[in-house]
Amino acid sequence: MLLIDCPYCGPRNGSEFAWQGVPSPRPDPASTTPLEWRRYLYEEDNLAGWVEERWKHRSGCRAYLIIERHTATNEIRAVRLLGGTPL
Amino acid sequence: MSNKGARGRLPARFSAFDLMRRRRSWPQAWRERDLKSTYDVVLIGGGLHGLATAYYLATNHGITDVAVIEKSYIGGGGSGRNTAIVRSNYLTPEGVRFYDRSVKLYEELAVDLNFNVMFEQRGHMTLAHNDSSLRTMRWRAEVNKLEGVDSSVITPSEIKQLAPYIDVSDHSRYPILGALWHPPGGIIRHDAVVWGYARAADAAGAHIHQNTEVTGIDVEQEKVTGVTTSRGKISAPIVVNCTAGWSSLVAALAGVKLPIVTRPLQAAVTEPVQSFLDPVIVSGSLHVYVSQTARGELVFGASVDPFGSYSTRGSLDFIEGLAGHVLELMPSLGRMRVLRQWAGLCDMTPDYAPIIGPTHVGGFYVDVGWGTYGFKAGPAAGESLAQMIATNSIPELIAPFGVERFAAGTLMGEKGAASVGH
Ligand SMILES: Cc1cc2nc3c(=O)[nH]c(=O)nc-3n(C[C@H](O)[C@H](O)[C@H](O)COP(=O)(O)OP(=O)(O)OC[C@H]3O[C@@H](n4cnc5c(N)ncnc54)[C@H](O)[C@@H]3O)c2cc1C
Ligand SMILES: [Zn+2]
């Protein structure tokens, strides 16, 4: 079970958050090839180790977060707001 | 198949009579071998899929210079952690055909391997609590029938007859409108399947190397040449990735990237009680399924955990949610106690269908993406993979499951039949 320290709400149960995985840069639809686009859609690094993922505090403040988590131990070492400091 | 009968006549090796006559311990079922520096085929992963492939390579094609490389112990991955549901009532015709072949192989497996795998075809029931799931059940039933698979939609009163302890009244929070009923489905003894294949593959000449980890895959000019293991190097022209939850990591060793995310799947088992539940019951809306083992325990499962992870630690969230849902289905279970819960790793693909076949690296094959549903697939996957390796061509049964479908945009769409009922 995860405990996620939301910058707005403080430590909250992981079940309040929606996992969105490791974001990868979206290719420009105007210039990308179908193959590149499908790679973007489907292929995953699926690393066992430290990753930077996007989560959403779905049942809380609804902020998007970037979380550094170890995928083999589920340890979390950093939580920050997507896009930097709060408004 | 023609070569089945002969193997079936072998004397029973594990009878009580044999134990008394022998007055000493049974012989090792599979041997520990020295690691050779070269093999014709290296199968990475000593789960059901690796072991079944080794077995069919030997028995159907006479290819015995084969190594199964397992980093831990055989069956220590998903093959020893699953809830052992076998069925073929899928949604896509390609899926139904494939899983039906596996059910057929399972029906003969105890005789084939001379090992009691305890396959009990008690029927598999998927409940519908709303119109949209009832519509999917009808769709599945028609696809199933077209492929010759016994499957039909039944009414609440028929459900009550088959499983009297289910609440089919219209007072429940999610009233039951009907169900997809699949008589050939059932449960099996998963460890026995693993051990049976391991023993038979070993007897046929394959080497099973436990406690041996593949740490590198050697590729020269886009062709695989062998693997590096924790016990030394092996050269081999054919290497197959059968590592399920770890398959992305193993594929990466060969420079192959897969459309897979590893997610934990949890399950739980209660104390044993007298037998009262015959079929396997699945409820997609309630995110739960249940079966009763021959020993009397209730085995529960649900969907995968809500985030990707390589951790096999169970969570309170899971068991809490599960208990609530089970009680909505069978209120009379309120006083049963859960004995243990556990988790295994599932290699999830975007379309809930497997990835079997060649990769862009010559000689490097994958048999992955088995997600939450690959135990039932082991025999057919092993048989097809063995055929592919022996004939160097892709059998029709697995042709729809190549990795190129993601680039071509021809995904399978099996989610409706695989996300809760594994
Ligand atoms: C809780 C749960 C319930 C399930 N229920 C069902 C069900 O009811 N019905 C069904 O059909 N399926 C079910 N499944 C799915 C099923 O268990 C798997 O799809 C299936 O067991 C996969 O078999 P496998 O042989 O491909 O992989 P595994 O059995 O996972 O074997 C892979 C092996 O590879 C080894 N390995 C990994 N990396 C390396 C390396 N670098 N070197 C050497 N070895 C390595 C691992 O140690 C492991 O033993 C369930 C899974 C879980 C977790
Ligand atoms: Zn918050």
GROMACS .gro file of N, CA and C and ligand atoms in nm, chain B residues 43-52 68-87 90 99 106 186-187 190 194 209 211-216 228-229 241-247 249-250 253 263-268 280 289 300-302 342-347 367-378 420-422, ligand 1:
model
  317
  130LEU      N    1   1.537  -2.183  -2.359
  130LEU     CA    2   1.408  -2.126  -2.318
  130LEU      C    3   1.431  -2.052  -2.187
  131ILE      N    4   1.410  -1.922  -2.186
  131ILE     CA    5   1.432  -1.845  -2.063
  131ILE      C    6   1.302  -1.840  -1.985
  132GLY      N    7   1.306  -1.889  -1.860
  132GLY     CA    8   1.186  -1.891  -1.775
  132GLY      C    9   1.137  -2.033  -1.753
  133GLY      N   10   1.143  -2.079  -1.630
  133GLY     CA   11   1.097  -2.214  -1.596
  133GLY      C   12   0.958  -2.213  -1.538
  134GLY      N   13   0.869  -2.139  -1.602
  134GLY     CA   14   0.727  -2.148  -1.569
  134GLY      C   15   0.662  -2.250  -1.660
  135LEU      N   16   0.531  -2.254  -1.657
  135LEU     CA   17   0.459  -2.349  -1.740
  135LEU      C   18   0.497  -2.335  -1.888
  136HIS      N   19   0.507  -2.211  -1.936
  136HIS     CA   20   0.529  -2.192  -2.080
  136HIS      C   21   0.666  -2.245  -2.125
  137GLY      N   22   0.771  -2.217  -2.051
  137GLY     CA   23   0.903  -2.268  -2.087
  137GLY      C   24   0.907  -2.419  -2.082
  138LEU      N   25   0.850  -2.477  -1.975
  138LEU     CA   26   0.855  -2.622  -1.956
  138LEU      C   27   0.770  -2.694  -2.061
  139ALA      N   28   0.651  -2.640  -2.090
  139ALA     CA   29   0.565  -2.705  -2.190
  139ALA      C   30   0.632  -2.701  -2.327
  155VAL      N   31   1.610  -2.522  -2.028
  155VAL     CA   32   1.517  -2.427  -1.966
  155VAL      C   33   1.595  -2.358  -1.856
  156ILE      N   34   1.608  -2.225  -1.865
  156ILE     CA   35   1.688  -2.151  -1.767
  156ILE      C   36   1.596  -2.074  -1.675
  157GLU      N   37   1.602  -2.106  -1.546
  157GLU     CA   38   1.511  -2.045  -1.448
  157GLU      C   39   1.593  -1.977  -1.338
  158LYS      N   40   1.568  -1.849  -1.314
  158LYS     CA   41   1.651  -1.777  -1.216
  158LYS      C   42   1.623  -1.820  -1.073
  159SER      N   43   1.503  -1.872  -1.049
  159SER     CA   44   1.467  -1.911  -0.914
  159SER      C   45   1.435  -2.061  -0.915
  160TYR      N   46   1.316  -2.101  -0.877
  160TYR     CA   47   1.277  -2.241  -0.886
  160TYR      C   48   1.161  -2.253  -0.985
  161ILE      N   49   1.144  -2.369  -1.044
  161ILE     CA   50   1.039  -2.382  -1.146
  161ILE      C   51   0.901  -2.361  -1.082
  162GLY      N   52   0.818  -2.287  -1.154
  162GLY     CA   53   0.686  -2.257  -1.102
  162GLY      C   54   0.685  -2.148  -0.996
  163GLY      N   55   0.797  -2.080  -0.978
  163GLY     CA   56   0.802  -1.973  -0.876
  163GLY      C   57   0.739  -1.843  -0.922
  164GLY      N   58   0.713  -1.830  -1.051
  164GLY     CA   59   0.649  -1.709  -1.105
  164GLY      C   60   0.497  -1.726  -1.105
  165GLY      N   61   0.435  -1.672  -1.208
  165GLY     CA   62   0.289  -1.678  -1.216
  165GLY      C   63   0.236  -1.820  -1.215
  166SER      N   64   0.316  -1.915  -1.266
  166SER     CA   65   0.267  -2.053  -1.278
  166SER      C   66   0.240  -2.118  -1.142
  167GLY      N   67   0.302  -2.067  -1.037
  167GLY     CA   68   0.275  -2.122  -0.904
  167GLY      C   69   0.187  -2.030  -0.821
  168ARG      N   70   0.139  -1.922  -0.879
  168ARG     CA   71   0.063  -1.823  -0.802
  168ARG      C   72  -0.076  -1.799  -0.856
  169ASN      N   73  -0.111  -1.862  -0.965
  169ASN     CA   74  -0.238  -1.829  -1.030
  169ASN      C   75  -0.354  -1.901  -0.962
  170THR      N   76  -0.474  -1.866  -1.005
  170THR     CA   77  -0.593  -1.926  -0.947
  170THR      C   78  -0.648  -2.039  -1.034
  171ALA      N   79  -0.565  -2.081  -1.132
  171ALA     CA   80  -0.585  -2.211  -1.198
  171ALA      C   81  -0.716  -2.226  -1.275
  172ILE      N   82  -0.769  -2.116  -1.326
  172ILE     CA   83  -0.892  -2.126  -1.404
  172ILE      C   84  -0.858  -2.159  -1.549
  173VAL      N   85  -0.927  -2.260  -1.602
  173VAL     CA   86  -0.908  -2.302  -1.741
  173VAL      C   87  -1.043  -2.287  -1.811
  174ARG      N   88  -1.043  -2.222  -1.927
  174ARG     CA   89  -1.169  -2.201  -2.001
  174ARG      C   90  -1.135  -2.157  -2.143
  177TYR      N   91  -1.377  -1.711  -2.477
  177TYR     CA   92  -1.326  -1.576  -2.499
  177TYR      C   93  -1.417  -1.499  -2.596
  186TYR      N   94  -0.754  -2.085  -2.717
  186TYR     CA   95  -0.773  -2.138  -2.582
  186TYR      C   96  -0.846  -2.272  -2.585
  193TYR      N   97  -0.541  -2.998  -2.219
  193TYR     CA   98  -0.556  -3.019  -2.074
  193TYR      C   99  -0.641  -3.143  -2.044
  273GLY      N  100  -1.315  -2.486  -1.588
  273GLY     CA  101  -1.295  -2.541  -1.455
  273GLY      C  102  -1.165  -2.499  -1.394
  274ILE      N  103  -1.121  -2.578  -1.297
  274ILE     CA  104  -0.994  -2.548  -1.230
  274ILE      C  105  -0.904  -2.671  -1.235
  277HIS      N  106  -0.241  -2.631  -1.038
  277HIS     CA  107  -0.137  -2.564  -1.117
  277HIS      C  108   0.004  -2.620  -1.094
  281VAL      N  109   0.288  -2.791  -1.367
  281VAL     CA  110   0.429  -2.752  -1.379
  281VAL      C  111   0.521  -2.873  -1.357
  296HIS      N  112   1.754  -2.599  -1.570
  296HIS     CA  113   1.854  -2.536  -1.483
  296HIS      C  114   1.785  -2.435  -1.392
  298ASN      N  115   1.785  -2.189  -1.037
  298ASN     CA  116   1.884  -2.099  -0.976
  298ASN      C  117   1.987  -2.049  -1.075
  299THR      N  118   1.947  -2.028  -1.197
  299THR     CA  119   2.035  -1.981  -1.303
  299THR      C  120   1.966  -1.864  -1.371
  300GLU      N  121   2.028  -1.747  -1.363
  300GLU     CA  122   1.963  -1.627  -1.417
  300GLU      C  123   2.025  -1.588  -1.549
  301VAL      N  124   1.942  -1.553  -1.645
  301VAL     CA  125   1.994  -1.496  -1.770
  301VAL      C  126   2.022  -1.349  -1.746
  302THR      N  127   2.148  -1.309  -1.763
  302THR     CA  128   2.188  -1.170  -1.735
  302THR      C  129   2.222  -1.096  -1.863
  303GLY      N  130   2.231  -1.168  -1.974
  303GLY     CA  131   2.260  -1.101  -2.101
  303GLY      C  132   2.215  -1.188  -2.217
  315THR      N  133   2.409  -1.505  -2.174
  315THR     CA  134   2.500  -1.506  -2.062
  315THR      C  135   2.417  -1.534  -1.937
  316THR      N  136   2.462  -1.630  -1.856
  316THR     CA  137   2.386  -1.661  -1.735
  316THR      C  138   2.475  -1.644  -1.613
  328ASN      N  139   1.195  -1.608  -2.505
  328ASN     CA  140   1.165  -1.534  -2.382
  328ASN      C  141   1.029  -1.579  -2.329
  329CYS      N  142   1.031  -1.660  -2.220
  329CYS     CA  143   0.906  -1.707  -2.158
  329CYS      C  144   0.902  -1.657  -2.014
  330THR      N  145   0.926  -1.529  -1.994
  330THR     CA  146   0.942  -1.483  -1.856
  330THR      C  147   0.827  -1.396  -1.806
  331ALA      N  148   0.715  -1.395  -1.872
  331ALA     CA  149   0.591  -1.331  -1.823
  331ALA      C  150   0.617  -1.194  -1.759
  332GLY      N  151   0.597  -1.183  -1.629
  332GLY     CA  152   0.608  -1.054  -1.562
  332GLY      C  153   0.742  -0.985  -1.578
  333TRP      N  154   0.845  -1.061  -1.607
  333TRP     CA  155   0.980  -1.005  -1.623
  333TRP      C  156   1.017  -0.990  -1.771
  334SER      N  157   0.922  -1.014  -1.860
  334SER     CA  158   0.958  -1.027  -2.002
  334SER      C  159   1.012  -0.899  -2.065
  336LEU      N  160   1.211  -0.690  -1.919
  336LEU     CA  161   1.350  -0.679  -1.877
  336LEU      C  162   1.437  -0.775  -1.958
  337VAL      N  163   1.385  -0.894  -1.982
  337VAL     CA  164   1.461  -0.994  -2.058
  337VAL      C  165   1.469  -0.954  -2.206
  340LEU      N  166   1.734  -0.704  -2.283
  340LEU     CA  167   1.871  -0.757  -2.293
  340LEU      C  168   1.908  -0.783  -2.440
  350ARG      N  169   0.207  -0.560  -1.402
  350ARG     CA  170   0.115  -0.522  -1.293
  350ARG      C  171   0.100  -0.641  -1.199
  351PRO      N  172   0.097  -0.618  -1.069
  351PRO     CA  173   0.070  -0.728  -0.977
  351PRO      C  174  -0.078  -0.768  -0.982
  352LEU      N  175  -0.101  -0.897  -0.962
  352LEU     CA  176  -0.238  -0.947  -0.947
  352LEU      C  177  -0.242  -1.023  -0.817
  353GLN      N  178  -0.343  -0.994  -0.735
  353GLN     CA  179  -0.350  -1.059  -0.605
  353GLN      C  180  -0.463  -1.163  -0.601
  354ALA      N  181  -0.448  -1.254  -0.507
  354ALA     CA  182  -0.550  -1.356  -0.485
  354ALA      C  183  -0.550  -1.389  -0.336
  355ALA      N  184  -0.653  -1.458  -0.292
  355ALA     CA  185  -0.663  -1.494  -0.151
  355ALA      C  186  -0.735  -1.627  -0.138
  367VAL      N  187  -1.700  -2.240  -1.120
  367VAL     CA  188  -1.622  -2.118  -1.099
  367VAL      C  189  -1.717  -2.000  -1.125
  376TYR      N  190  -1.388  -1.300  -0.848
  376TYR     CA  191  -1.424  -1.435  -0.889
  376TYR      C  192  -1.391  -1.532  -0.779
  387PHE      N  193  -1.022  -1.675  -0.408
  387PHE     CA  194  -1.077  -1.550  -0.461
  387PHE      C  195  -0.974  -1.475  -0.542
  388GLY      N  196  -1.021  -1.405  -0.642
  388GLY     CA  197  -0.931  -1.316  -0.715
  388GLY      C  198  -1.008  -1.196  -0.766
  389ALA      N  199  -0.935  -1.104  -0.826
  389ALA     CA  200  -0.995  -0.980  -0.874
  389ALA      C  201  -0.918  -0.931  -0.996
  429TRP      N  202  -0.180  -1.337  -0.160
  429TRP     CA  203  -0.050  -1.331  -0.225
  429TRP      C  204  -0.064  -1.255  -0.357
  430ALA      N  205   0.050  -1.232  -0.422
  430ALA     CA  206   0.047  -1.161  -0.550
  430ALA      C  207   0.146  -1.225  -0.646
  431GLY      N  208   0.119  -1.209  -0.774
  431GLY     CA  209   0.213  -1.250  -0.878
  431GLY      C  210   0.221  -1.139  -0.981
  432LEU      N  211   0.319  -1.148  -1.069
  432LEU     CA  212   0.339  -1.042  -1.167
  432LEU      C  213   0.276  -1.079  -1.301
  433CYS      N  214   0.204  -0.983  -1.359
  433CYS     CA  215   0.137  -1.009  -1.486
  433CYS      C  216   0.186  -0.912  -1.593
  434ASP      N  217   0.218  -0.966  -1.708
  434ASP     CA  218   0.269  -0.887  -1.820
  434ASP      C  219   0.152  -0.844  -1.907
  454ASP      N  220   0.725  -1.533  -2.607
  454ASP     CA  221   0.599  -1.599  -2.573
  454ASP      C  222   0.557  -1.531  -2.443
  455VAL      N  223   0.502  -1.410  -2.458
  455VAL     CA  224   0.481  -1.322  -2.343
  455VAL      C  225   0.345  -1.254  -2.354
  456GLY      N  226   0.322  -1.158  -2.265
  456GLY     CA  227   0.194  -1.087  -2.267
  456GLY      C  228   0.081  -1.175  -2.218
  457TRP      N  229   0.113  -1.269  -2.129
  457TRP     CA  230   0.012  -1.363  -2.082
  457TRP      C  231  -0.072  -1.307  -1.969
  458GLY      N  232  -0.035  -1.188  -1.925
  458GLY     CA  233  -0.120  -1.114  -1.834
  458GLY      C  234  -0.175  -1.196  -1.721
  459THR      N  235  -0.307  -1.189  -1.706
  459THR     CA  236  -0.374  -1.258  -1.595
  459THR      C  237  -0.439  -1.388  -1.642
  460TYR      N  238  -0.407  -1.431  -1.765
  460TYR     CA  239  -0.487  -1.540  -1.824
  460TYR      C  240  -0.401  -1.649  -1.888
  461GLY      N  241  -0.271  -1.651  -1.861
  461GLY     CA  242  -0.182  -1.738  -1.938
  461GLY      C  243  -0.162  -1.878  -1.886
  462PHE      N  244  -0.220  -1.911  -1.770
  462PHE     CA  245  -0.197  -2.047  -1.724
  462PHE      C  246  -0.273  -2.145  -1.812
  463LYS      N  247  -0.397  -2.112  -1.840
  463LYS     CA  248  -0.478  -2.201  -1.925
  463LYS      C  249  -0.415  -2.216  -2.063
  464ALA      N  250  -0.330  -2.121  -2.101
  464ALA     CA  251  -0.274  -2.118  -2.236
  464ALA      C  252  -0.150  -2.204  -2.251
  465GLY      N  253  -0.090  -2.246  -2.140
  465GLY     CA  254   0.041  -2.311  -2.144
  465GLY      C  255   0.053  -2.425  -2.244
  507VAL      N  256  -1.142  -0.941  -1.575
  507VAL     CA  257  -1.166  -0.991  -1.439
  507VAL      C  258  -1.162  -1.143  -1.436
  508GLY      N  259  -1.234  -1.206  -1.528
  508GLY     CA  260  -1.232  -1.352  -1.531
  508GLY      C  261  -1.107  -1.399  -1.600
  509HIS      N  262  -1.008  -1.446  -1.524
  509HIS     CA  263  -0.882  -1.483  -1.588
  509HIS      C  264  -0.895  -1.622  -1.646
  510LIG     C1  265  -0.287  -1.416  -0.876
  510LIG     C2  266  -0.287  -1.466  -1.018
  510LIG     C3  267  -0.397  -1.537  -1.066
  510LIG     C4  268  -0.398  -1.584  -1.197
  510LIG     N1  269  -0.504  -1.660  -1.236
  510LIG     C5  270  -0.503  -1.719  -1.357
  510LIG     C6  271  -0.607  -1.808  -1.393
  510LIG     O1  272  -0.699  -1.832  -1.315
  510LIG     N2  273  -0.602  -1.865  -1.516
  510LIG     C7  274  -0.501  -1.839  -1.604
  510LIG     O2  275  -0.504  -1.891  -1.714
  510LIG     N3  276  -0.398  -1.756  -1.572
  510LIG     C8  277  -0.397  -1.696  -1.449
  510LIG     N4  278  -0.293  -1.613  -1.413
  510LIG     C9  279  -0.188  -1.583  -1.511
  510LIG    C10  280  -0.084  -1.695  -1.516
  510LIG     O3  281  -0.038  -1.723  -1.386
  510LIG    C11  282   0.036  -1.656  -1.603
  510LIG     O4  283  -0.006  -1.597  -1.724
  510LIG    C12  284   0.120  -1.778  -1.637
  510LIG     O5  285   0.151  -1.851  -1.521
  510LIG    C13  286   0.246  -1.738  -1.710
  510LIG     O6  287   0.329  -1.852  -1.721
  510LIG     P1  288   0.477  -1.838  -1.774
  510LIG     O7  289   0.535  -1.971  -1.776
  510LIG     O8  290   0.474  -1.760  -1.901
  510LIG     O9  291   0.547  -1.740  -1.669
  510LIG     P2  292   0.591  -1.761  -1.515
  510LIG    O10  293   0.525  -1.877  -1.454
  510LIG    O11  294   0.575  -1.629  -1.447
  510LIG    O12  295   0.741  -1.797  -1.530
  510LIG    C14  296   0.838  -1.705  -1.569
  510LIG    C15  297   0.967  -1.746  -1.504
  510LIG    O13  298   1.075  -1.669  -1.558
  510LIG    C16  299   1.172  -1.658  -1.458
  510LIG     N5  300   1.264  -1.551  -1.494
  510LIG    C17  301   1.240  -1.417  -1.496
  510LIG     N6  302   1.350  -1.349  -1.535
  510LIG    C18  303   1.447  -1.442  -1.558
  510LIG    C19  304   1.584  -1.435  -1.600
  510LIG     N7  305   1.643  -1.318  -1.625
  510LIG     N8  306   1.653  -1.551  -1.612
  510LIG    C20  307   1.594  -1.671  -1.586
  510LIG     N9  308   1.466  -1.682  -1.546
  510LIG    C21  309   1.393  -1.570  -1.533
  510LIG    C22  310   1.090  -1.631  -1.332
  510LIG    O14  311   1.162  -1.663  -1.214
  510LIG    C23  312   0.969  -1.721  -1.353
  510LIG    O15  313   0.979  -1.845  -1.288
  510LIG    C24  314  -0.289  -1.560  -1.284
  510LIG    C25  315  -0.179  -1.488  -1.236
  510LIG    C26  316  -0.176  -1.442  -1.104
  510LIG    C27  317  -0.057  -1.367  -1.055
   0.00000   0.00000   0.00000
